[in-house]
mmCIF file of C-alpha atoms in Angstrom:
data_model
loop_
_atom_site.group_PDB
_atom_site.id
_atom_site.type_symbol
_atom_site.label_atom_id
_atom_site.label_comp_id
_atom_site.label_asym_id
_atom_site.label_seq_id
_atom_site.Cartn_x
_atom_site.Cartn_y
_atom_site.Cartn_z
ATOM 1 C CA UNK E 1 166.424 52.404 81.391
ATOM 2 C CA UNK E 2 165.590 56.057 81.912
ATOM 3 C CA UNK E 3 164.953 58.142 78.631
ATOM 4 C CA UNK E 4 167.417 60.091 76.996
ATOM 5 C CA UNK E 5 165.931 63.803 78.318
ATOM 6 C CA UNK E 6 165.124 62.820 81.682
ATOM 7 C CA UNK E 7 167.138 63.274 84.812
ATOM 8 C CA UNK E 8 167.280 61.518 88.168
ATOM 9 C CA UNK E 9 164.038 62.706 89.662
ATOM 10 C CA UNK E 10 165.120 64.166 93.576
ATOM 11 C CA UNK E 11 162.293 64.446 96.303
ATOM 12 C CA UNK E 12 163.926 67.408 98.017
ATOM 13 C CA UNK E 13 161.755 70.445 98.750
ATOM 14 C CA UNK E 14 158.894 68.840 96.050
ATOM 15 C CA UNK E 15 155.350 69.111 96.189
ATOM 16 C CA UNK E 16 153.803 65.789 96.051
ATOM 17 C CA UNK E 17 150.414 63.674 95.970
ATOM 18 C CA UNK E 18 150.177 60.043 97.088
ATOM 19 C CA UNK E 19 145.951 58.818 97.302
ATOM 20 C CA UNK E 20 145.587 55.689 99.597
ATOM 21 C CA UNK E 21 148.331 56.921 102.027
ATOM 22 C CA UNK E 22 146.773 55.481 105.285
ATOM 23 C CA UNK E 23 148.033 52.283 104.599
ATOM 24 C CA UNK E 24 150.402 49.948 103.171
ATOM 25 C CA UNK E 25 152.673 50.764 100.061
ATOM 26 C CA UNK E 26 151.233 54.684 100.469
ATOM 27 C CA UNK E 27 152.081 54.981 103.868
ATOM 28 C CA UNK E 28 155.551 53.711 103.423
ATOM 29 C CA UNK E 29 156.051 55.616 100.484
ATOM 30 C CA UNK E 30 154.811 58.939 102.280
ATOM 31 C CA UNK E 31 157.227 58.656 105.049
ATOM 32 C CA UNK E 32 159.836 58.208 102.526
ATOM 33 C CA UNK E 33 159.599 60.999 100.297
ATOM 34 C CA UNK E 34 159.266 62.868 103.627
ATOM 35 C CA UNK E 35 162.146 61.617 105.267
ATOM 36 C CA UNK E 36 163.788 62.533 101.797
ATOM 37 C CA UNK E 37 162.501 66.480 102.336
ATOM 38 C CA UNK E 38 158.929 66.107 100.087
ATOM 39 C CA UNK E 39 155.629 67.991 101.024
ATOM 40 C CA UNK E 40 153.531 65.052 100.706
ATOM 41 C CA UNK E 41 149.698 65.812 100.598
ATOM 42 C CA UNK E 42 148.312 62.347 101.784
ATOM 43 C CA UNK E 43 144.721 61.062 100.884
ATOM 44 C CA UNK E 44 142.758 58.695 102.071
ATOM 45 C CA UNK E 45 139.622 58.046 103.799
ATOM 46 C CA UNK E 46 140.656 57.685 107.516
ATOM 47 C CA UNK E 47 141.577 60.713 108.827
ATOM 48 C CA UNK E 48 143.046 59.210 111.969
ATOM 49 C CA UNK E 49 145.695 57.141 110.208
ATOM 50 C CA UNK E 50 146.376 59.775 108.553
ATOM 51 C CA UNK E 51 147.121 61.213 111.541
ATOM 52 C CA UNK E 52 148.912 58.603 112.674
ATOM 53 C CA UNK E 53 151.293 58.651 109.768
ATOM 54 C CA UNK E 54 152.252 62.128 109.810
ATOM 55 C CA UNK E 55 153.233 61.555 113.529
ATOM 56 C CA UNK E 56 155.064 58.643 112.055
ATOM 57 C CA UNK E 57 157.727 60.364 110.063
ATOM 58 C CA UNK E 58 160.732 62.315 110.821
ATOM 59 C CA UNK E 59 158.871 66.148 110.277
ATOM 60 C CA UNK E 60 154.423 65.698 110.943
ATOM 61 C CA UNK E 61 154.432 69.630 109.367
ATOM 62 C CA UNK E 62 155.380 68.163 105.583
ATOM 63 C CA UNK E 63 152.463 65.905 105.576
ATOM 64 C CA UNK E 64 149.569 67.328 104.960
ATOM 65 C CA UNK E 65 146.041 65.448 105.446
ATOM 66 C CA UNK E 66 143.163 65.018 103.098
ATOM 67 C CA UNK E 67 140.381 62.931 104.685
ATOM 68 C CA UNK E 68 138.181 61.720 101.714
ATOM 69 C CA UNK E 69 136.824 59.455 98.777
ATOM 70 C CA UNK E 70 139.284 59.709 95.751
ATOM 71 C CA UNK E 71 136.550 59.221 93.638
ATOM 72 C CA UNK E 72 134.782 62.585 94.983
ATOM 73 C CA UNK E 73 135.739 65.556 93.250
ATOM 74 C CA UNK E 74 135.502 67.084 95.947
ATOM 75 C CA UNK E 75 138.562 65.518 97.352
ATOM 76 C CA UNK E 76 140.259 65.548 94.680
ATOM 77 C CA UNK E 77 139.941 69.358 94.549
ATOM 78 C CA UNK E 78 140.973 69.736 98.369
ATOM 79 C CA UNK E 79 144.393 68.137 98.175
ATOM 80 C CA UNK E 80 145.146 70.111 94.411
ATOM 81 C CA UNK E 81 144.486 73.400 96.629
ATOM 82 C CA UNK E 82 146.841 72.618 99.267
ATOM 83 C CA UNK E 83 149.936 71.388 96.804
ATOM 84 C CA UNK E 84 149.217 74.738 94.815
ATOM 85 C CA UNK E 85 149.574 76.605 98.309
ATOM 86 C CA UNK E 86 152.535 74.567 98.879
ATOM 87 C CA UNK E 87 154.392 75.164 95.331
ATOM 88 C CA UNK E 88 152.555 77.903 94.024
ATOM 89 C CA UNK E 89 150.645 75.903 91.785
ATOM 90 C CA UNK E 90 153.894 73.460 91.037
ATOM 91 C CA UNK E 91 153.255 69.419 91.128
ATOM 92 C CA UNK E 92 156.115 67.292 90.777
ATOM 93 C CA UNK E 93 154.875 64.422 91.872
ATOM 94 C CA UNK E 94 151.697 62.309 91.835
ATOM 95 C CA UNK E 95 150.992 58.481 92.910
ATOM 96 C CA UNK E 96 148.135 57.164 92.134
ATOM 97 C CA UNK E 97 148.230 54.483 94.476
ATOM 98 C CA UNK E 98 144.431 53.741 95.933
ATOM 99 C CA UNK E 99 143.074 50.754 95.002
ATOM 100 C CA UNK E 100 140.304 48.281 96.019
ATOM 101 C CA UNK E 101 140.091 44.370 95.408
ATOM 102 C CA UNK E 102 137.180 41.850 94.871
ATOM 103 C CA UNK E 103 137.518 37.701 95.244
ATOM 104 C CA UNK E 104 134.894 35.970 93.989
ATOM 105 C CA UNK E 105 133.732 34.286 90.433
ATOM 106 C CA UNK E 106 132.492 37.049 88.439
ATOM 107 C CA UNK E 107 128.803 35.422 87.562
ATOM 108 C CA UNK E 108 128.314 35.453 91.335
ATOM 109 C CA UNK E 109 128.620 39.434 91.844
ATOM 110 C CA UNK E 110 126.243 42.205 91.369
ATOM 111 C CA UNK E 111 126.898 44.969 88.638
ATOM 112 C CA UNK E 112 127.877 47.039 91.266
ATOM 113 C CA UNK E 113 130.890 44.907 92.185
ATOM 114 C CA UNK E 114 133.125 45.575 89.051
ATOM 115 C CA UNK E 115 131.939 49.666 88.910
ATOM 116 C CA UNK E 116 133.130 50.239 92.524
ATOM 117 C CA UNK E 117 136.403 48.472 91.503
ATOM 118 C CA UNK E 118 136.733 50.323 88.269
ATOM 119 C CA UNK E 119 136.242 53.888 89.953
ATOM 120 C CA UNK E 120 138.436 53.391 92.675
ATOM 121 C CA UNK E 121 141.186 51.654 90.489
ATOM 122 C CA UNK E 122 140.547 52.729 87.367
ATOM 123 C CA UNK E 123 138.595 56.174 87.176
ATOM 124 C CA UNK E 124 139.678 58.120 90.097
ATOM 125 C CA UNK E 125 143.563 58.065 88.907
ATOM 126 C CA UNK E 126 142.027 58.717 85.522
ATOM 127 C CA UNK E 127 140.181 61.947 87.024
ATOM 128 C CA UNK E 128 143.761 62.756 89.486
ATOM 129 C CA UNK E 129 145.712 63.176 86.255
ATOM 130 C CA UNK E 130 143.724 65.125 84.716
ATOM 131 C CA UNK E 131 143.189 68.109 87.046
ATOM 132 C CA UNK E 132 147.024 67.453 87.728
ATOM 133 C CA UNK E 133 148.336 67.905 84.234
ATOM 134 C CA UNK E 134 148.212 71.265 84.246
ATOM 135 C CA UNK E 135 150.486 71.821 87.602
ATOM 136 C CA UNK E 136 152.819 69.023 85.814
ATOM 137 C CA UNK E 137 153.524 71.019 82.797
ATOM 138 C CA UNK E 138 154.201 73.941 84.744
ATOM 139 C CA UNK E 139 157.061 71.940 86.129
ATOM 140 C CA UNK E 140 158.176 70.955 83.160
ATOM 141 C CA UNK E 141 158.148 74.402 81.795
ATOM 142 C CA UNK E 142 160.210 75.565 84.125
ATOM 143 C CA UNK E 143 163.354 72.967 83.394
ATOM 144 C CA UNK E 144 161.623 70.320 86.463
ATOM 145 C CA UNK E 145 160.955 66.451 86.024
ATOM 146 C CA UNK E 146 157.788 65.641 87.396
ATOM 147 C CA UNK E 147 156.445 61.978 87.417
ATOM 148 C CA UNK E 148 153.059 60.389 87.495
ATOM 149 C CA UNK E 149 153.243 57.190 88.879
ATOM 150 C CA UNK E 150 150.575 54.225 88.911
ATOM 151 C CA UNK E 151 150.348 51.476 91.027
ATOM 152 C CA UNK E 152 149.394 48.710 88.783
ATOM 153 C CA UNK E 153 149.687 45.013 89.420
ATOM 154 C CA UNK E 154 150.939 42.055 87.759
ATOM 155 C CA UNK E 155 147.553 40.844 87.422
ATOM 156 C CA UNK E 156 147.232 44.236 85.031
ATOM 157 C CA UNK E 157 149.534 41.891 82.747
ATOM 158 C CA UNK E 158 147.883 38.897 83.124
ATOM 159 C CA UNK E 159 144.392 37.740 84.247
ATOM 160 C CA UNK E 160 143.566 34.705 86.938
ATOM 161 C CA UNK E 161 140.616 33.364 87.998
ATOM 162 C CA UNK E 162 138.554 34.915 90.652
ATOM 163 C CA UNK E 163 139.384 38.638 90.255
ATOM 164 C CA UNK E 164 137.711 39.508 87.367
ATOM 165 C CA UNK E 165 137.163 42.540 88.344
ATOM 166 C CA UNK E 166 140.298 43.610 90.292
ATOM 167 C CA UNK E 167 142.160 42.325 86.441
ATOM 168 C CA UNK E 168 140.120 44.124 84.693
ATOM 169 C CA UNK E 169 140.959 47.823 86.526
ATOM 170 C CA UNK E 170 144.478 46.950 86.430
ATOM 171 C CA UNK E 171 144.128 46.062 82.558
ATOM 172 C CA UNK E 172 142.801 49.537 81.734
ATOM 173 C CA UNK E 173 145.069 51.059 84.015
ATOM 174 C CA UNK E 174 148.361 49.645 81.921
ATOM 175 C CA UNK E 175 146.865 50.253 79.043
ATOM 176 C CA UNK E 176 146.145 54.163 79.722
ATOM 177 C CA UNK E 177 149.732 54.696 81.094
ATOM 178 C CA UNK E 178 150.935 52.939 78.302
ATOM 179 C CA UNK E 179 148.927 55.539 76.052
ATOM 180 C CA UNK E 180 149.679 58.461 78.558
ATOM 181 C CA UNK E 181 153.316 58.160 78.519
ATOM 182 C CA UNK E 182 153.662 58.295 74.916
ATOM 183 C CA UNK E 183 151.817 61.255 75.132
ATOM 184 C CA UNK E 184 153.586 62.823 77.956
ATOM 185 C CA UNK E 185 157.147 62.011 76.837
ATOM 186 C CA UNK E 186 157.428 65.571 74.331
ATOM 187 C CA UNK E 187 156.181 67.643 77.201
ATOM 188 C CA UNK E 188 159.132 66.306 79.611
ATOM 189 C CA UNK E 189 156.359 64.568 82.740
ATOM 190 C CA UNK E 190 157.492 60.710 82.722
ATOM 191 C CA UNK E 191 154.825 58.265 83.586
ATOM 192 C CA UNK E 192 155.956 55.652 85.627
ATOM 193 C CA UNK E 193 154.106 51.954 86.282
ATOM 194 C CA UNK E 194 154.718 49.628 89.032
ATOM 195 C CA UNK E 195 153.308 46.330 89.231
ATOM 196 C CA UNK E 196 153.604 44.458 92.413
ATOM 197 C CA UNK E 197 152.609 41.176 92.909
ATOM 198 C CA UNK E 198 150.295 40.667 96.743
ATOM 199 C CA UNK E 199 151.728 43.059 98.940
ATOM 200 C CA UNK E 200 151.046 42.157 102.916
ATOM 201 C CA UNK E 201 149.256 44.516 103.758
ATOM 202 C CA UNK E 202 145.400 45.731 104.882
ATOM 203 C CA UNK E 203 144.678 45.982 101.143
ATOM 204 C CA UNK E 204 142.356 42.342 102.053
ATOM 205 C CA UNK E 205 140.567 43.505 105.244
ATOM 206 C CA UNK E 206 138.525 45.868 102.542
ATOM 207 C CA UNK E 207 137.145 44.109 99.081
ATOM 208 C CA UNK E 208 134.147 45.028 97.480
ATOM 209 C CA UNK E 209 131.143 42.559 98.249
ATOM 210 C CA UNK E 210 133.529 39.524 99.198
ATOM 211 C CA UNK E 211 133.131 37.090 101.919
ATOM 212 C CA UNK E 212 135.295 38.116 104.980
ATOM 213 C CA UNK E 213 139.311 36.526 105.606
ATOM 214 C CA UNK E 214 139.292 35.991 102.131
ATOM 215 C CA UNK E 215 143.059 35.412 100.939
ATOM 216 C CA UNK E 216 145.133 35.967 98.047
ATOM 217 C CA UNK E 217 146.679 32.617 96.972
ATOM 218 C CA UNK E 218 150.138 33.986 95.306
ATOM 219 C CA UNK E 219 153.593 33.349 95.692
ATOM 220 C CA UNK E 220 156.368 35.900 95.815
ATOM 221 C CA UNK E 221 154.428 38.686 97.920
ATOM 222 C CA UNK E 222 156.365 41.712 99.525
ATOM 223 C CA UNK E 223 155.706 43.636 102.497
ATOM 224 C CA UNK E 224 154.666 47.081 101.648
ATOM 225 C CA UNK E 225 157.749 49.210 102.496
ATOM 226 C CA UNK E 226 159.772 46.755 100.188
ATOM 227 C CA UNK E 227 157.423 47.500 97.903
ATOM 228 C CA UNK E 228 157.541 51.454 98.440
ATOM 229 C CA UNK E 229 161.451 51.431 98.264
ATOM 230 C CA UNK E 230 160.954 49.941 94.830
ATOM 231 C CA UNK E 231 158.523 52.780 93.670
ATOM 232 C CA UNK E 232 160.430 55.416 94.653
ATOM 233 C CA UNK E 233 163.781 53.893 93.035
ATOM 234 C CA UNK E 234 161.968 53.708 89.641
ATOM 235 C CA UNK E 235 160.617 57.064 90.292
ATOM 236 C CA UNK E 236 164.013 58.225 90.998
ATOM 237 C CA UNK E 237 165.274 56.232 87.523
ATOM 238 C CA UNK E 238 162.290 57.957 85.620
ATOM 239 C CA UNK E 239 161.684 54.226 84.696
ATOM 240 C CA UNK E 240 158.662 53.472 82.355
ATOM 241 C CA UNK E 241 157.911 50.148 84.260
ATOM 242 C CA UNK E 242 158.776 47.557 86.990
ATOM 243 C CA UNK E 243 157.192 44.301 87.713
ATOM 244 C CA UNK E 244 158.282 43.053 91.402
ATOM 245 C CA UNK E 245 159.190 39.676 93.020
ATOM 246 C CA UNK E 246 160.044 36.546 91.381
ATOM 247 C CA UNK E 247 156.607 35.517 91.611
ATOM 248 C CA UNK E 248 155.231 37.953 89.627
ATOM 249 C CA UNK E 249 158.016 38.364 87.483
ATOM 250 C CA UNK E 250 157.125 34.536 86.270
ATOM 251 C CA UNK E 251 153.416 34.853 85.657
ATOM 252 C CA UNK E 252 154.202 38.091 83.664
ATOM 253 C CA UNK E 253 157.227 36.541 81.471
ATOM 254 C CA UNK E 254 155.688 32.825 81.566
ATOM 255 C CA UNK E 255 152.246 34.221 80.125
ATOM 256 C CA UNK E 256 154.772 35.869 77.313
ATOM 257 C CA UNK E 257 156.329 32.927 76.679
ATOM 258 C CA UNK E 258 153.618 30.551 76.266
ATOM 259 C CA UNK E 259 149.978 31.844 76.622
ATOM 260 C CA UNK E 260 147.944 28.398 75.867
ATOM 261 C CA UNK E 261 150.047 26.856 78.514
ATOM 262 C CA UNK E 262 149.170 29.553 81.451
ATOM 263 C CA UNK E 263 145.756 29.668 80.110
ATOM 264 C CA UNK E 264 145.711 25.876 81.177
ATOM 265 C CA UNK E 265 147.427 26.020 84.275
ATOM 266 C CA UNK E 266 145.274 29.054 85.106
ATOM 267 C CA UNK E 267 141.894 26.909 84.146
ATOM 268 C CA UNK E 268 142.511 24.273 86.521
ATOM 269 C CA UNK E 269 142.939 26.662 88.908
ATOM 270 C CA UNK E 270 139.981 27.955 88.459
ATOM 271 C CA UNK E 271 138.166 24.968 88.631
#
């Protein structure tokens, strides 16, 4: 349900910020919020799909292109600069959606394995909200409704075998919007989590130090612009969380239900 003091949150004429646009759930998600009037200001490290998805959508001029690691500050500080040229410093909208995976038992991989995960998934929307807080209370200020919304995962809700790491970013990431939206609520910027369950997309043909055409055995898995229509909708709502498909729906509410019992299917699983 949407809080009391929020409104439905409309992407006409807003200045927005989606990370991990060249693919997937950001991709379909930036040609919607463009086809819906948005300035989006899409990041991600290949500038040529990001090419290719501005020619995608119904007007190229409203996406603009940032090429780049969203873990560099130095990206980071190259798409702010454009939205503030766009809105005159205004933000209403950010997604962190970039994200990275890992398959593999965790006593197998190196250190470096779970810190590339947790900057990608964890840190670099960490470090995104931060320098965008103060563009996000200026819309506020000024009687607007801006969101931040995360791209979790239902593994952020509960843990299987073989992505220790991948559960682990996801983890902190609930548990910070959690935090952040209690936070946020008295200065009118709704935080917004969405939790898909595998989404068919290239998200596999790039995890960290894992054997190649690994797959993701999970049931209930969406193709991405399914996915994006959901995001915006409960960005739209100003909803505080949605957990998609009925796969991922059941792990979630099963794992509520009765813990010892998914911790045993879960372990057999694993073995």
């Amino acid at each position: 349900m949407p809080l009391p003091f929020q409104q439905v949150w409309d992407p006409q004429d807003s200045v927005t910020i989606v990370t991990g646009a060249s693919s997937g759930i950001g991709f379909e998600l930036t040609r919607m919020l463009v086809d819906q009037g948005a300035h989006v200001v899409a990041v991600a490290r290949r500038r040529e799909r990001l090419k290719e998805l501005a020619n995608s959508t119904s007007r190229p001029e409203r996406v603009h292109c940032i090429a780049g690691d969203v873990t560099e500050a130095s990206t980071r500080a190259a798409a702010l600069n454009v939205s503030d040229s766009l809105g005159d410093g205004r933000l209403d909208l950010l997604v962190n959606n970039a994200g990275v995976g890992a398959i593999g038992p965790f006593a197998d991989a190196s250190p470096e394995r779970m810190r590339r995960v947790m900057e990608v998934n964890f840190f670099a929307p960490v470090d995104w909200t931060r320098d965008a807080l103060p563009r996000l209370r200026s819309v506020a200020q000024n009687g607007g409704r801006p969101v931040i919304c995360n791209i979790g995962s239902v593994l952020g809700h509960r843990a299987v075998p073989d992505k220790s790491e991948y559960c682990a970013s996801k983890f902190a990431l609930h548990g910070w919007n959690d935090s952040l939206r209690a936070e946020l609520v008295g200065d009118g910027i709704g935080v917004t989590l969405v939790s898909p369950s595998t989404t068919r997309s290239e998200f596999f043909d790039s995890l960290v130090e894992t054997e190649p055409d690994q797959k993701s055995n999970s049931i209930g898995s969406w193709p991405p612009r399914r996915v994006a229509q959901a995001t915006l909708l409960a960005i739209k709502r100003s909803r505080s969380e949605v957990i998609l498909s009925l796969g991922g729906k059941a792990l979630v509410y099963a794992d509520r239900v009765s813990p010892p019992v998914m911790n045993g299917i879960l372990a057999k699983r694993g073995r």
